[in-house]
């Protein structure tokens, strides 16, 4: 996947220590519709963490924030203790993998 690289604001090289995923005080809204308000939790590496809720509760939004498709309005998302805004996309995707539930089928052959 080719993504336009967003330079990290820090001039030093940041390297995550581990694979824990943490949201700390995360708030996010789609334009004027708040979805997440002050969400904090830690998903420890090597464990199973379930994020459950009804449709529209913000489950997919959390995955999009962890994948850095979007940045939170407030708060911080960390992987291995490192703020993901300070990581390059390459560093980030060395530490996470996301498989979304939406399936896209194409009418074509692979060749």
Tab-separated table of C-alpha atoms in Angstrom:
chain	number	residue	atom	x	y	z
A	1	UNK	CA	0.000	0.000	0.000
A	2	UNK	CA	1.466	3.361	-1.003
A	3	UNK	CA	0.690	6.098	1.480
A	4	UNK	CA	1.895	9.654	1.331
A	5	UNK	CA	4.443	9.863	4.119
A	6	UNK	CA	3.611	12.390	6.810
A	7	UNK	CA	6.818	13.572	8.427
A	8	UNK	CA	7.056	12.984	12.134
A	9	UNK	CA	7.082	16.257	14.094
A	10	UNK	CA	9.996	15.070	16.229
A	11	UNK	CA	13.488	15.223	14.762
A	12	UNK	CA	14.636	12.162	16.696
A	13	UNK	CA	14.003	8.578	15.677
A	14	UNK	CA	11.191	7.008	17.717
A	15	UNK	CA	11.060	3.245	18.088
A	16	UNK	CA	8.064	1.607	19.802
A	17	UNK	CA	8.920	-0.593	22.789
A	18	UNK	CA	6.602	-3.544	22.401
A	19	UNK	CA	3.199	-3.869	20.802
A	20	UNK	CA	0.719	-2.662	23.436
A	21	UNK	CA	-1.945	-0.383	21.937
A	22	UNK	CA	-3.137	2.446	24.167
A	23	UNK	CA	-5.696	5.202	23.758
A	24	UNK	CA	-5.427	7.981	26.344
A	25	UNK	CA	-8.165	10.612	26.577
A	26	UNK	CA	-9.101	10.182	22.910
A	27	UNK	CA	-11.916	12.291	21.509
A	28	UNK	CA	-13.007	12.175	17.866
A	29	UNK	CA	-15.856	13.680	15.859
A	30	UNK	CA	-17.006	13.440	12.263
A	31	UNK	CA	-17.382	17.144	11.476
A	32	UNK	CA	-19.905	18.142	14.174
A	33	UNK	CA	-20.989	14.636	15.262
A	34	UNK	CA	-18.989	13.432	18.296
A	35	UNK	CA	-18.257	9.692	18.208
A	36	UNK	CA	-15.625	9.127	20.899
A	37	UNK	CA	-15.389	11.156	24.111
A	38	UNK	CA	-12.390	10.810	26.431
A	39	UNK	CA	-11.775	7.124	25.594
A	40	UNK	CA	-8.887	5.469	27.436
A	41	UNK	CA	-7.813	1.822	27.435
A	42	UNK	CA	-4.793	-0.408	26.884
A	43	UNK	CA	-4.798	-3.569	24.775
A	44	UNK	CA	-1.792	-5.558	25.942
A	45	UNK	CA	0.280	-7.466	23.411
A	46	UNK	CA	-0.310	-11.209	23.501
A	47	UNK	CA	-3.807	-10.893	24.936
A	48	UNK	CA	-7.242	-10.771	23.351
A	49	UNK	CA	-9.114	-7.491	23.660
A	50	UNK	CA	-12.716	-7.219	22.462
A	51	UNK	CA	-14.179	-3.861	21.497
A	52	UNK	CA	-17.932	-4.353	21.443
A	53	UNK	CA	-20.920	-2.086	21.030
A	54	UNK	CA	-23.894	-1.334	18.840
A	55	UNK	CA	-23.608	0.015	15.321
A	56	UNK	CA	-22.277	3.566	15.410
A	57	UNK	CA	-20.614	3.199	18.822
A	58	UNK	CA	-17.134	3.948	17.445
A	59	UNK	CA	-15.536	0.505	17.049
A	60	UNK	CA	-14.402	1.083	13.454
A	61	UNK	CA	-13.376	4.627	14.353
A	62	UNK	CA	-10.982	3.238	16.973
A	63	UNK	CA	-9.392	0.977	14.330
A	64	UNK	CA	-9.097	3.910	11.929
A	65	UNK	CA	-7.391	5.979	14.632
A	66	UNK	CA	-4.983	3.154	15.555
A	67	UNK	CA	-4.193	2.735	11.833
A	68	UNK	CA	-3.680	6.504	11.640
A	69	UNK	CA	-6.132	6.981	8.832
A	70	UNK	CA	-7.319	9.836	11.084
A	71	UNK	CA	-5.842	11.642	14.070
A	72	UNK	CA	-7.865	12.198	17.250
A	73	UNK	CA	-9.206	15.659	18.009
A	74	UNK	CA	-7.871	15.279	21.554
A	75	UNK	CA	-5.790	12.683	23.333
A	76	UNK	CA	-3.132	10.313	22.089
A	77	UNK	CA	-2.865	6.874	20.494
A	78	UNK	CA	0.283	4.951	21.431
A	79	UNK	CA	1.848	1.722	20.229
A	80	UNK	CA	4.625	0.341	22.385
A	81	UNK	CA	4.553	3.591	24.368
A	82	UNK	CA	5.243	5.727	21.273
A	83	UNK	CA	2.760	8.350	20.067
A	84	UNK	CA	1.798	7.087	16.598
A	85	UNK	CA	1.930	10.660	15.253
A	86	UNK	CA	5.707	10.487	15.757
A	87	UNK	CA	6.063	7.252	13.759
A	88	UNK	CA	6.464	6.908	10.022
A	89	UNK	CA	3.844	4.807	8.239
A	90	UNK	CA	6.474	2.109	7.756
A	91	UNK	CA	7.194	1.976	11.500
A	92	UNK	CA	3.488	1.941	12.320
A	93	UNK	CA	2.627	-0.877	9.923
A	94	UNK	CA	5.545	-2.961	11.202
A	95	UNK	CA	3.662	-3.068	14.519
A	96	UNK	CA	0.007	-3.433	13.523
A	97	UNK	CA	-2.137	-5.313	11.055
A	98	UNK	CA	-5.820	-4.596	10.533
A	99	UNK	CA	-8.311	-6.691	8.592
A	100	UNK	CA	-11.559	-4.814	8.035
A	101	UNK	CA	-14.907	-6.606	7.806
A	102	UNK	CA	-15.887	-4.993	4.498
A	103	UNK	CA	-15.160	-7.216	1.508
A	104	UNK	CA	-14.622	-5.752	-1.944
A	105	UNK	CA	-14.879	-8.109	-4.916
A	106	UNK	CA	-13.743	-7.076	-8.364
A	107	UNK	CA	-14.970	-8.381	-11.708
A	108	UNK	CA	-11.529	-9.056	-13.113
A	109	UNK	CA	-8.788	-11.612	-13.217
A	110	UNK	CA	-5.495	-11.485	-11.429
A	111	UNK	CA	-2.615	-11.835	-13.784
